[in-house]
mmCIF file of C-alpha atoms and ligand atoms in Angstrom:
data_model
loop_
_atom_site.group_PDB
_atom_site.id
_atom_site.type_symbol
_atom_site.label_atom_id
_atom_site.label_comp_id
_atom_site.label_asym_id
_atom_site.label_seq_id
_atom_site.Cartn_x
_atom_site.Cartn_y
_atom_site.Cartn_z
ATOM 1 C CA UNK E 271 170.249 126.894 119.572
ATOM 2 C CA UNK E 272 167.493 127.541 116.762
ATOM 3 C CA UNK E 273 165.447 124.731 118.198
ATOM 4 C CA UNK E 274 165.520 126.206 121.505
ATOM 5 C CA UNK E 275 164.808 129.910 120.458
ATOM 6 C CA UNK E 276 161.849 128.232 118.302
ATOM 7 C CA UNK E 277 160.486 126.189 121.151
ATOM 8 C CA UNK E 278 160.771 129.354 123.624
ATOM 9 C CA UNK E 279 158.959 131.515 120.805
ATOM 10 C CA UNK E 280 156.186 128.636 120.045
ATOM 11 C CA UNK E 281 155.662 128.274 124.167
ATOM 12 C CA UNK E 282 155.638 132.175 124.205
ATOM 13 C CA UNK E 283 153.089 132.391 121.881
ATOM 14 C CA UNK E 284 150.755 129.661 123.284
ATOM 15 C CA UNK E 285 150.576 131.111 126.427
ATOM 16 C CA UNK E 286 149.788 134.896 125.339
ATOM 17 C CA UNK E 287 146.964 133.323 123.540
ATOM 18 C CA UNK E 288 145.183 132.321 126.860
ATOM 19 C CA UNK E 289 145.921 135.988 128.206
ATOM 20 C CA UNK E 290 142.816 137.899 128.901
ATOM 21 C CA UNK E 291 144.007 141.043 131.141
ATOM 22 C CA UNK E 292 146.789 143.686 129.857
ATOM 23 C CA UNK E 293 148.198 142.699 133.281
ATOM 24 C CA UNK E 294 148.609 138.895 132.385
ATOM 25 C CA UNK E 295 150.105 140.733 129.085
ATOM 26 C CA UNK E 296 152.759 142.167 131.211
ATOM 27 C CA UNK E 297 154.001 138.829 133.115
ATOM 28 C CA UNK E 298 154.433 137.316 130.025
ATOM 29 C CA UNK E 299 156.351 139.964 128.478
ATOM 30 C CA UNK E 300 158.783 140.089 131.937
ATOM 31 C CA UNK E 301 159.075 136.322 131.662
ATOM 32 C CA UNK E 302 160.398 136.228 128.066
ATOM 33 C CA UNK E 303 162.003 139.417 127.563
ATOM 34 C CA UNK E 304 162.602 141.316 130.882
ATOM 35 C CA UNK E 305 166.056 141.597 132.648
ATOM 36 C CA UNK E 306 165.998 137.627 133.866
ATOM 37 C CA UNK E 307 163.683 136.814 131.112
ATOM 38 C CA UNK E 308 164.181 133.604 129.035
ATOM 39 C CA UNK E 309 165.507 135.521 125.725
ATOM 40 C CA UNK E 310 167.390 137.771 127.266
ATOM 41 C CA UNK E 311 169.499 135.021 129.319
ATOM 42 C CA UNK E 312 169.799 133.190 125.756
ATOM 43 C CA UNK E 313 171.401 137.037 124.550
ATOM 44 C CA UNK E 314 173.449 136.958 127.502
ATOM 45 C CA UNK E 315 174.835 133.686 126.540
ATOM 46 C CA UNK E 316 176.159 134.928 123.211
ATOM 47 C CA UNK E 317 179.285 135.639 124.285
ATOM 48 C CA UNK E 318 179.832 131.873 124.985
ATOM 49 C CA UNK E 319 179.409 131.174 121.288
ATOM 50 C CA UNK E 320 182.177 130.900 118.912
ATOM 51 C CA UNK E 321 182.928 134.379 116.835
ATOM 52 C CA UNK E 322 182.036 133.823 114.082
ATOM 53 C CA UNK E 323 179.023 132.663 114.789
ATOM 54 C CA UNK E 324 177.822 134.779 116.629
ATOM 55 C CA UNK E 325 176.249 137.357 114.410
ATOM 56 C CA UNK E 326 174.274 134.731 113.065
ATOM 57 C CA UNK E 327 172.882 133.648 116.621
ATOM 58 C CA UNK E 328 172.801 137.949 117.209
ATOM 59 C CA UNK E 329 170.789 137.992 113.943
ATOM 60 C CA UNK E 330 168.487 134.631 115.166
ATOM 61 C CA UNK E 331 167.446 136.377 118.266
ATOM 62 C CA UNK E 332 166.675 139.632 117.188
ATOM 63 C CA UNK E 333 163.913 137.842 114.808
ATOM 64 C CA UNK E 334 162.531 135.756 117.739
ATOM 65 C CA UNK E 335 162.143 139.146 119.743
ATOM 66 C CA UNK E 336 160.560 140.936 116.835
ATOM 67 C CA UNK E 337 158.166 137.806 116.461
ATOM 68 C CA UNK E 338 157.080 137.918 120.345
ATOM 69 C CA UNK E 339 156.696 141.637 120.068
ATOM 70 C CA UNK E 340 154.802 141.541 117.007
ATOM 71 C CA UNK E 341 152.760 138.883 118.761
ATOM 72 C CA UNK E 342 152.086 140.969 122.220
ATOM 73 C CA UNK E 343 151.370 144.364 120.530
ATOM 74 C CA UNK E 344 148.593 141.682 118.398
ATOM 75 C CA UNK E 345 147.284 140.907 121.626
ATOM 76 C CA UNK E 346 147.114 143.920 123.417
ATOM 77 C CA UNK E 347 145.190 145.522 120.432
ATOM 78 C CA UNK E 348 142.631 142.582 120.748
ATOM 79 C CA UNK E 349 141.952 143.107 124.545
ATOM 80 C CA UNK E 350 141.571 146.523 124.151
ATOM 81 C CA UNK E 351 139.335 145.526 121.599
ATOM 82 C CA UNK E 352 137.606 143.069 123.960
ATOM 83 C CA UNK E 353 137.072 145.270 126.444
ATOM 84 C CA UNK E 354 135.441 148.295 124.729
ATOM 85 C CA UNK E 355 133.033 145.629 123.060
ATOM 86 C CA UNK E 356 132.064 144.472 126.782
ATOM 87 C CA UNK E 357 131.698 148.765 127.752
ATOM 88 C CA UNK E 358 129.301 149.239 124.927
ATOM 89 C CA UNK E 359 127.106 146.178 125.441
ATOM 90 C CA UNK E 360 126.781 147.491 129.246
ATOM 91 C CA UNK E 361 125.637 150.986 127.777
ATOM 92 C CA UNK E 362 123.554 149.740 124.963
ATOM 93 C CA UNK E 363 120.573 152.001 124.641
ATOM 94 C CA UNK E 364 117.340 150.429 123.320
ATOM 95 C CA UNK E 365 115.745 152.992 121.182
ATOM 96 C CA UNK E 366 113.057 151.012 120.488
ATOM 97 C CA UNK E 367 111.484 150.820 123.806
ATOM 98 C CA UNK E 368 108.561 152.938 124.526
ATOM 99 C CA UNK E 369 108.996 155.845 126.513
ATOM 100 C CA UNK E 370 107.383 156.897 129.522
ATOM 101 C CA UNK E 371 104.035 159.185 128.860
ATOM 102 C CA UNK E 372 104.138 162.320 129.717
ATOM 103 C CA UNK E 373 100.239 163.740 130.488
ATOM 104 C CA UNK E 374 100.233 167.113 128.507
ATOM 105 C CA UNK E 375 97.495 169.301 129.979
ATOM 106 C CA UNK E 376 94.683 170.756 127.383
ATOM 107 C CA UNK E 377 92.672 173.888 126.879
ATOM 108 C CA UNK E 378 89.941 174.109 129.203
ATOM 109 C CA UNK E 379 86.622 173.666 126.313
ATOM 110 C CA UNK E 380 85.273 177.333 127.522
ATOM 111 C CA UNK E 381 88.774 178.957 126.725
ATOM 112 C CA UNK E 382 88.834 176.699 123.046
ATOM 113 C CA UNK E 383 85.754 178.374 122.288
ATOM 114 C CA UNK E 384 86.662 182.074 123.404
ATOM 115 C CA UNK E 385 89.654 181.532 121.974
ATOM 116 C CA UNK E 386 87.919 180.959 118.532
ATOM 117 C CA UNK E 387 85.769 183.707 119.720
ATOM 118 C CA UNK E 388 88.513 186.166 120.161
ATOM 119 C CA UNK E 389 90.149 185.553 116.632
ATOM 120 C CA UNK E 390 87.184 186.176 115.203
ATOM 121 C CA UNK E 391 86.255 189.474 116.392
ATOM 122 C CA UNK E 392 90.500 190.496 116.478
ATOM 123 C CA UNK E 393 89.824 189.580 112.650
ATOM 124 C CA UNK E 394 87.046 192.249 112.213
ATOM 125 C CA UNK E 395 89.009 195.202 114.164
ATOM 126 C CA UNK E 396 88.330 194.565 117.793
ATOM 127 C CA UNK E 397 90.029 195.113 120.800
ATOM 128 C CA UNK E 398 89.625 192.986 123.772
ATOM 129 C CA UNK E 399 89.034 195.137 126.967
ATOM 130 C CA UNK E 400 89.298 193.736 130.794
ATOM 131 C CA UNK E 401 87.674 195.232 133.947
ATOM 132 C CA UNK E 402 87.234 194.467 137.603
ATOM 133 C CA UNK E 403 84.893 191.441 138.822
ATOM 134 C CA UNK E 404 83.937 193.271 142.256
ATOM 135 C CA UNK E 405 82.227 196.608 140.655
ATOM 136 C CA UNK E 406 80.818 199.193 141.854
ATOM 137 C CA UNK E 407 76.596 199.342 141.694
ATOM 138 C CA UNK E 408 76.844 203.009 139.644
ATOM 139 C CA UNK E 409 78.792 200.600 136.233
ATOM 140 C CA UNK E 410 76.863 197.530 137.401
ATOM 141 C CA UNK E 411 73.187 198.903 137.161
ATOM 142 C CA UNK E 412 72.571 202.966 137.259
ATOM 143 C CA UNK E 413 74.711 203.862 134.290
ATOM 144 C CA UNK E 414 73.382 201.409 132.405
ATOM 145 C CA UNK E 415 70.203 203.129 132.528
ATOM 146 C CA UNK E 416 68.880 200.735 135.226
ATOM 147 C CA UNK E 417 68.735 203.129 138.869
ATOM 148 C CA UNK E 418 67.592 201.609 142.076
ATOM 149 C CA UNK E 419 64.166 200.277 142.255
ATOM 150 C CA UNK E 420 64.436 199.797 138.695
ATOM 151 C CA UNK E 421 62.363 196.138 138.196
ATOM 152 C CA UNK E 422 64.941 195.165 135.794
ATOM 153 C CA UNK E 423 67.356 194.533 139.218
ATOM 154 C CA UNK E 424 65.305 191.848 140.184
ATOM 155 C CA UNK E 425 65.828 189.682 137.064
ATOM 156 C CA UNK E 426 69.671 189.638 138.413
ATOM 157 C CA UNK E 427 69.943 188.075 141.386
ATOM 158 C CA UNK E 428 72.809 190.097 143.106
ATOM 159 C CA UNK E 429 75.229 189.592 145.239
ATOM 160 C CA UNK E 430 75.924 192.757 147.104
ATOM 161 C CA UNK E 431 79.544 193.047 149.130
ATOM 162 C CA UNK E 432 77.994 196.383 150.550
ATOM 163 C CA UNK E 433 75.327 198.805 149.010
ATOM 164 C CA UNK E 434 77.335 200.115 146.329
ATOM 165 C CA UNK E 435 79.426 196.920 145.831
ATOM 166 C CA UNK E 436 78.449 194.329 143.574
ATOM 167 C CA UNK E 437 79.938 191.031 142.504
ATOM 168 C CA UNK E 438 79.104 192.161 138.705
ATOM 169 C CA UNK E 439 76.075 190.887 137.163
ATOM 170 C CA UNK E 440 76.908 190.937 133.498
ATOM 171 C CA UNK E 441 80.176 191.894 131.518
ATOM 172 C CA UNK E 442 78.213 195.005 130.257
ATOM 173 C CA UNK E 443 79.578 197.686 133.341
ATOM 174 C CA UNK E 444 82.683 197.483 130.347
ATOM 175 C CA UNK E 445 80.485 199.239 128.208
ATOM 176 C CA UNK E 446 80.748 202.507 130.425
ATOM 177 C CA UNK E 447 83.887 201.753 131.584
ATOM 178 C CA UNK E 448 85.587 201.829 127.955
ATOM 179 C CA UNK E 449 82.968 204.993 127.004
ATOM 180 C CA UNK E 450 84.362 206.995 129.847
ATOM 181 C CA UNK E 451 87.921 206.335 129.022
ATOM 182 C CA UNK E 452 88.229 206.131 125.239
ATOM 183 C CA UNK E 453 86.355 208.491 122.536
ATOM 184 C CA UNK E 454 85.064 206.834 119.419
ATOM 185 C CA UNK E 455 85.464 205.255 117.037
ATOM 186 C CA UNK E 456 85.038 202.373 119.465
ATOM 187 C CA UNK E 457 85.198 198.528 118.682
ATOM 188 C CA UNK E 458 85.757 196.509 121.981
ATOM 189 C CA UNK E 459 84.577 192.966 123.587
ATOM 190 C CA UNK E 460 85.028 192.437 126.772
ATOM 191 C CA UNK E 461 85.174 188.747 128.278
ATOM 192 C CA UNK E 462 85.367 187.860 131.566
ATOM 193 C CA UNK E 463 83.329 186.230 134.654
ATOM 194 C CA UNK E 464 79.814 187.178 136.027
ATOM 195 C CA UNK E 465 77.977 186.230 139.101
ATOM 196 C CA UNK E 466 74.373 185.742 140.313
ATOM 197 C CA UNK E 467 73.021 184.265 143.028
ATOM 198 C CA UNK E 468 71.334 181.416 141.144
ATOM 199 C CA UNK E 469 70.540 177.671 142.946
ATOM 200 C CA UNK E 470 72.791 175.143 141.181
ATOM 201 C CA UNK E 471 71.603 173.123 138.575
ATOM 202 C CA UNK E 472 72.063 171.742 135.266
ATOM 203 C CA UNK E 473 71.590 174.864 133.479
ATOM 204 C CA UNK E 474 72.320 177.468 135.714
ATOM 205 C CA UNK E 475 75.582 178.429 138.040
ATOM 206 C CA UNK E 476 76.683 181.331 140.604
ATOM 207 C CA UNK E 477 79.515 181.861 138.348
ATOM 208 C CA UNK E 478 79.516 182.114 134.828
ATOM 209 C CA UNK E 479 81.264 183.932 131.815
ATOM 210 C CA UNK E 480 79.589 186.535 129.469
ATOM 211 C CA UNK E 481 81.345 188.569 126.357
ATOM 212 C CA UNK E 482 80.492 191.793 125.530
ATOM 213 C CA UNK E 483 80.635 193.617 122.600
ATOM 214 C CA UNK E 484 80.738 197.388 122.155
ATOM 215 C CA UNK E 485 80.960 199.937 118.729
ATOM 216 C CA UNK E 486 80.086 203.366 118.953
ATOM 217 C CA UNK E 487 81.103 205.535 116.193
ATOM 218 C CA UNK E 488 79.622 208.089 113.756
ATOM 219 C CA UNK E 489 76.255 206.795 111.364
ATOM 220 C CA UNK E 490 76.321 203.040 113.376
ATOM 221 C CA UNK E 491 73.064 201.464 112.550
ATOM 222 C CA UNK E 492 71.006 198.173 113.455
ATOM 223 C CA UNK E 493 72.260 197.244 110.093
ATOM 224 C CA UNK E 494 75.853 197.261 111.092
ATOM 225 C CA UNK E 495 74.982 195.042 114.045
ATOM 226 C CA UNK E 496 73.354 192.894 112.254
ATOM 227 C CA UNK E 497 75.815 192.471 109.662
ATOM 228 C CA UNK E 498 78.605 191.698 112.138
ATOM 229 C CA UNK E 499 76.635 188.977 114.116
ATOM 230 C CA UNK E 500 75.562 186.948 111.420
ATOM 231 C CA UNK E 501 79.323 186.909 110.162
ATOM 232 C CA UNK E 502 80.086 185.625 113.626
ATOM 233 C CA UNK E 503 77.618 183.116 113.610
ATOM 234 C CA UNK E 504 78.986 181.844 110.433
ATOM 235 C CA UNK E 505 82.177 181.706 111.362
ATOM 236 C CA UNK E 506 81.561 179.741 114.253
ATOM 237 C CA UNK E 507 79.094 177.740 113.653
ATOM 238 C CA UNK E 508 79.783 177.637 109.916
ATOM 239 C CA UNK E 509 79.226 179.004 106.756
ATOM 240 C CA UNK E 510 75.173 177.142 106.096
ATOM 241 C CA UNK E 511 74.115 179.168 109.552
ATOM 242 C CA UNK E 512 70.853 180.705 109.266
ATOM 243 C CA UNK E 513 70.246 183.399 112.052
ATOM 244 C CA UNK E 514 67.060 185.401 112.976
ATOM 245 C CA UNK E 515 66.317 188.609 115.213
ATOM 246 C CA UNK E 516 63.566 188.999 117.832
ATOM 247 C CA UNK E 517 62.387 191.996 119.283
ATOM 248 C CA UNK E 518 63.360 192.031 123.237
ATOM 249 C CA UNK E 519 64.116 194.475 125.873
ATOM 250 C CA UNK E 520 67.023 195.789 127.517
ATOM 251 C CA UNK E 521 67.088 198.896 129.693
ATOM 252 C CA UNK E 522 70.772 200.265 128.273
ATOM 253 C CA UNK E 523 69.880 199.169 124.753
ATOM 254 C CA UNK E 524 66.813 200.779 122.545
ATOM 255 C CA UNK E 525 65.780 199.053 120.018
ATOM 256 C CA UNK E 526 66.915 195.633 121.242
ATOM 257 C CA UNK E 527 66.925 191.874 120.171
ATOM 258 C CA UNK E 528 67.851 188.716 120.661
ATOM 259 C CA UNK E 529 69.754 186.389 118.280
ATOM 260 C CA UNK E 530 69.033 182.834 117.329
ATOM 261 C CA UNK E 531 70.705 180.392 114.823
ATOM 262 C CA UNK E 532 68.739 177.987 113.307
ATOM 263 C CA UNK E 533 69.884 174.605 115.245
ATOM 264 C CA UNK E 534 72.501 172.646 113.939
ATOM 265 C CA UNK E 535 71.233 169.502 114.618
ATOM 266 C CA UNK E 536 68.084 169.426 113.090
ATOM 267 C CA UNK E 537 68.121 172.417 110.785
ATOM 268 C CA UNK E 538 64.953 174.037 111.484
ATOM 269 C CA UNK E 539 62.787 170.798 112.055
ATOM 270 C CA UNK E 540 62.591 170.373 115.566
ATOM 271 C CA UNK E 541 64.430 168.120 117.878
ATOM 272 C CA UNK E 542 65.136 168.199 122.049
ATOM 273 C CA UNK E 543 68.785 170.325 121.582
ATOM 274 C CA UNK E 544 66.454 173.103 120.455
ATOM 275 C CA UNK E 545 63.126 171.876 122.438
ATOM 276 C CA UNK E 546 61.251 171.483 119.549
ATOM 277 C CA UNK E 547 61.838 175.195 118.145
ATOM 278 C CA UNK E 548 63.982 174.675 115.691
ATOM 279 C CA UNK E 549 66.206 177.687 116.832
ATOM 280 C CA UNK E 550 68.479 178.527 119.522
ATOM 281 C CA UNK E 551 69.321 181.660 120.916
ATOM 282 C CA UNK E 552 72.531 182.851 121.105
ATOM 283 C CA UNK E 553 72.599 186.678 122.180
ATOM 284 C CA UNK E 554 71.201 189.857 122.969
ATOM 285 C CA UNK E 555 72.093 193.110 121.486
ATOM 286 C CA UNK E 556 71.260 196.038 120.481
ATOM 287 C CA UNK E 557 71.818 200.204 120.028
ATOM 288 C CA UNK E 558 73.138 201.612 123.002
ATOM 289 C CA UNK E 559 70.634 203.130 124.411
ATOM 290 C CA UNK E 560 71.179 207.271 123.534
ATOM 291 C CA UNK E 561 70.912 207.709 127.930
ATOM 292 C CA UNK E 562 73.465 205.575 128.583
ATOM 293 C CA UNK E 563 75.894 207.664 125.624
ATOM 294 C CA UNK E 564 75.496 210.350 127.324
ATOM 295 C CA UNK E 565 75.635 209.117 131.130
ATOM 296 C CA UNK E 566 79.226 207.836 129.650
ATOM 297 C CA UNK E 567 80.036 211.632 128.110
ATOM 298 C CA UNK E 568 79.321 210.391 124.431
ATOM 299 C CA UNK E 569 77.482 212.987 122.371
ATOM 300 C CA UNK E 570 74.517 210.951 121.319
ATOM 301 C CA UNK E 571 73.267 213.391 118.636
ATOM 302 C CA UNK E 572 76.975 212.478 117.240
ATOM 303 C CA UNK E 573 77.781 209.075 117.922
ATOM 304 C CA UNK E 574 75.493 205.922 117.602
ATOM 305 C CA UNK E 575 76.207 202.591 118.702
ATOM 306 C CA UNK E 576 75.576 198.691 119.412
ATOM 307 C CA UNK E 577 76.433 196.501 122.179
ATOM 308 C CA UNK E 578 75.942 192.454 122.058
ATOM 309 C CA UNK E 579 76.486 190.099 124.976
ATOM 310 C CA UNK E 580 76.484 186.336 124.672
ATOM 311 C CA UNK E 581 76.736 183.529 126.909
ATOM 312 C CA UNK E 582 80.010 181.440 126.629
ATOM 313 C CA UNK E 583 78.968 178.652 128.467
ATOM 314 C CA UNK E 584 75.884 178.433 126.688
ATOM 315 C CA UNK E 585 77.552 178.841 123.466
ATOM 316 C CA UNK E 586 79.668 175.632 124.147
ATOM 317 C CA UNK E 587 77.082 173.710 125.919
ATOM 318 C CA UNK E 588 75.461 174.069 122.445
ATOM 319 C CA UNK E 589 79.059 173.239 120.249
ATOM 320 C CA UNK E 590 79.856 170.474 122.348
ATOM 321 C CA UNK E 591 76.331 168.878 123.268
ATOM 322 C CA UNK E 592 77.309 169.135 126.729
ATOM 323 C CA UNK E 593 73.982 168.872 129.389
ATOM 324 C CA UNK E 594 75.243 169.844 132.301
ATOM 325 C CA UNK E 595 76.625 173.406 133.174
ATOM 326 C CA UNK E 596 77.852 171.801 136.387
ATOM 327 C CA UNK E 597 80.908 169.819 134.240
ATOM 328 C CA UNK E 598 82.518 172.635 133.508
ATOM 329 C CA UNK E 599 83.670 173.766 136.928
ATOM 330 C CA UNK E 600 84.496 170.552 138.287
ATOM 331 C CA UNK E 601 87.698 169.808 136.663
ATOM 332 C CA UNK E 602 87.088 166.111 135.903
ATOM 333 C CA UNK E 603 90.181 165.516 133.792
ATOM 334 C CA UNK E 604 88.128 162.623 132.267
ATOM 335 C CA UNK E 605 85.273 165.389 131.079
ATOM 336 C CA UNK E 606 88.305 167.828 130.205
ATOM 337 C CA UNK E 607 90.199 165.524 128.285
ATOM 338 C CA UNK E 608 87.449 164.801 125.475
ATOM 339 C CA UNK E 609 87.943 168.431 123.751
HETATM 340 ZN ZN1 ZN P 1469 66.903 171.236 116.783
#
């Protein structure tokens, strides 16, 4: 009988080693210890066995079923085990493989450079100020001391929507526009588009961007506008910049001037950024001319003022060394994407 049960327990054993499913599991737990299984017939057949013996063979079998159960619970563990290895392999996530790129757009190289532009001037007080594009001919030309038939309109190729309609010429309309609707003190700029009917070409465009720049306020002198401008030129164009003021003209300004940096490429010498002149200009500014105060309702025996307006493309044409005004309104991403 203990042969037997050790032969039925070795064979048992054997074949649950080749199992590989939980339902394979299951036959060979029926076969062995189910209601017909091969143990439990062997149990049944205790009652053939002599009395006193039979706690013995009671106590024999017992073991052998503790053995096989010991021996499937083993095995179920380890295809659990198998088969949450095989899950994970399938899922295995290689963290070392390179992502797909994702194109991240970038700041257009006028907007870098007005951005710059705008911290700046933020940093010394300003306010930035926004008006309409389509403007009206009385901010465009007359308030700015510049009435019909003045020669000064023929410098600005204009395009008129209707006879008092302008696409505006030059950011400076904001001058009056911020006068009429704010009393000193007064410390604006102004960015935004401008159009003239220019041809196309390398250094000129129908559309382009100015930034103006506006104080009015009690006692402001040339010396004030000075002062401010050749902070801004060192702060963009950095700390060693040398700048210089010409005499010019401008009908809404009186005196008024133009500013130039030294260039930055060959420092005063000479080269073809600066054709030879060693300087580049930059801006032109001035007082605000005491007419166009008072055509805004500004006392001008009270308040004094400047105004400055520069050319942004210009101004990055010359930070970037770029040649060709035309690049900038193309959207080439493979101009765009070298700032
Ligand atoms: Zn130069």
């Amino acid at each position: 009988m203990k042969e037997q049960l050790e032969a039925i327990l070795a064979k048992a054993k054997e074949e649950l080693s080749a199992v590989q499913s939980a339902r394979e599991l299951g036959d060979v737990r029926v076969k062995y210890l189910g209601k017909k299984g091969e143990l439990t017939t062997i149990r049944k057949g205790l009652r053939d066995v002599a009395p006193e013996d039979r706690p013995a063979m009671g106590q024999l079998i017992n073991d052998v079923c503790a053995q096989l159960e010991t021996a499937l619970a083993a095995q179920s563990e380890e295809i659990e085990r198998k088969a949450l290895e095989a899950k994970l392999a399938g899922e295995t996530l290689d963290v070392t493989m390179p992502g797909k790129p994702l194109t991240i757009g970038k700041k257009h190289p006028l907007n870098v450079v007005l951005d710059e532009f705008k911290e700046i001037f933020l940093g010394l007080g300003f306010s930035i100020a926004e008006g309409p594009e389509v403007e009206l001919d009385h901010y465009n030309f007359e308030a700015l001391n510049i009435p019909k038939d003045h020669p000064a309109r023929d410098t600005q190729d204009t395009f008129y929507i209707s006879d008092n309609v302008v696409l505006r010429t030059q950011t400076s309309p904001m001058q009056v526009r911020t006068m009429e609707k704010k009393k000193p003190p007064i410390r604006i700029i102004a960015p935004g588009r401008v159009y003239r009917s220019d041809a196309v070409d390398a250094t000129h465009s129908p559309l382009f961007h100015q930034i103006e720049g506006l104080v009015v306020d009690k006692d402001i002198r040339m010396s004030d506008l000075k002062g401010i401008l050749e902070l801004f030129a060192k702060k963009l164009y950095g700390e060693d910049t040398v700048v210089r003021f010409r005499p010019h003209h401008f009908p809404f300004t009186e005196p008024s001037a133009e500013m130039d940096i030294q260039c930055y490429r060959c420092h005063g010498a000479g080269c073809p950024l600066c054709k030879g002149e060693g300087w580049i200009e930059i801006l032109g500014c001035g007082m605000v001319h005491p007419k166009v105060l008072e055509m805004s309702g500004i006392d001008s025996t009270e308040y004094s003022g400047y105004a400055f307006g520069i050319g942004l493309e210009r101004m990055v044409m010359g930070r970037f060394k770029i040649d060709d005004i035309r690049l900038f309104y193309e959207n080439d991403v493979r101009f765009l994407h070298q700032f």
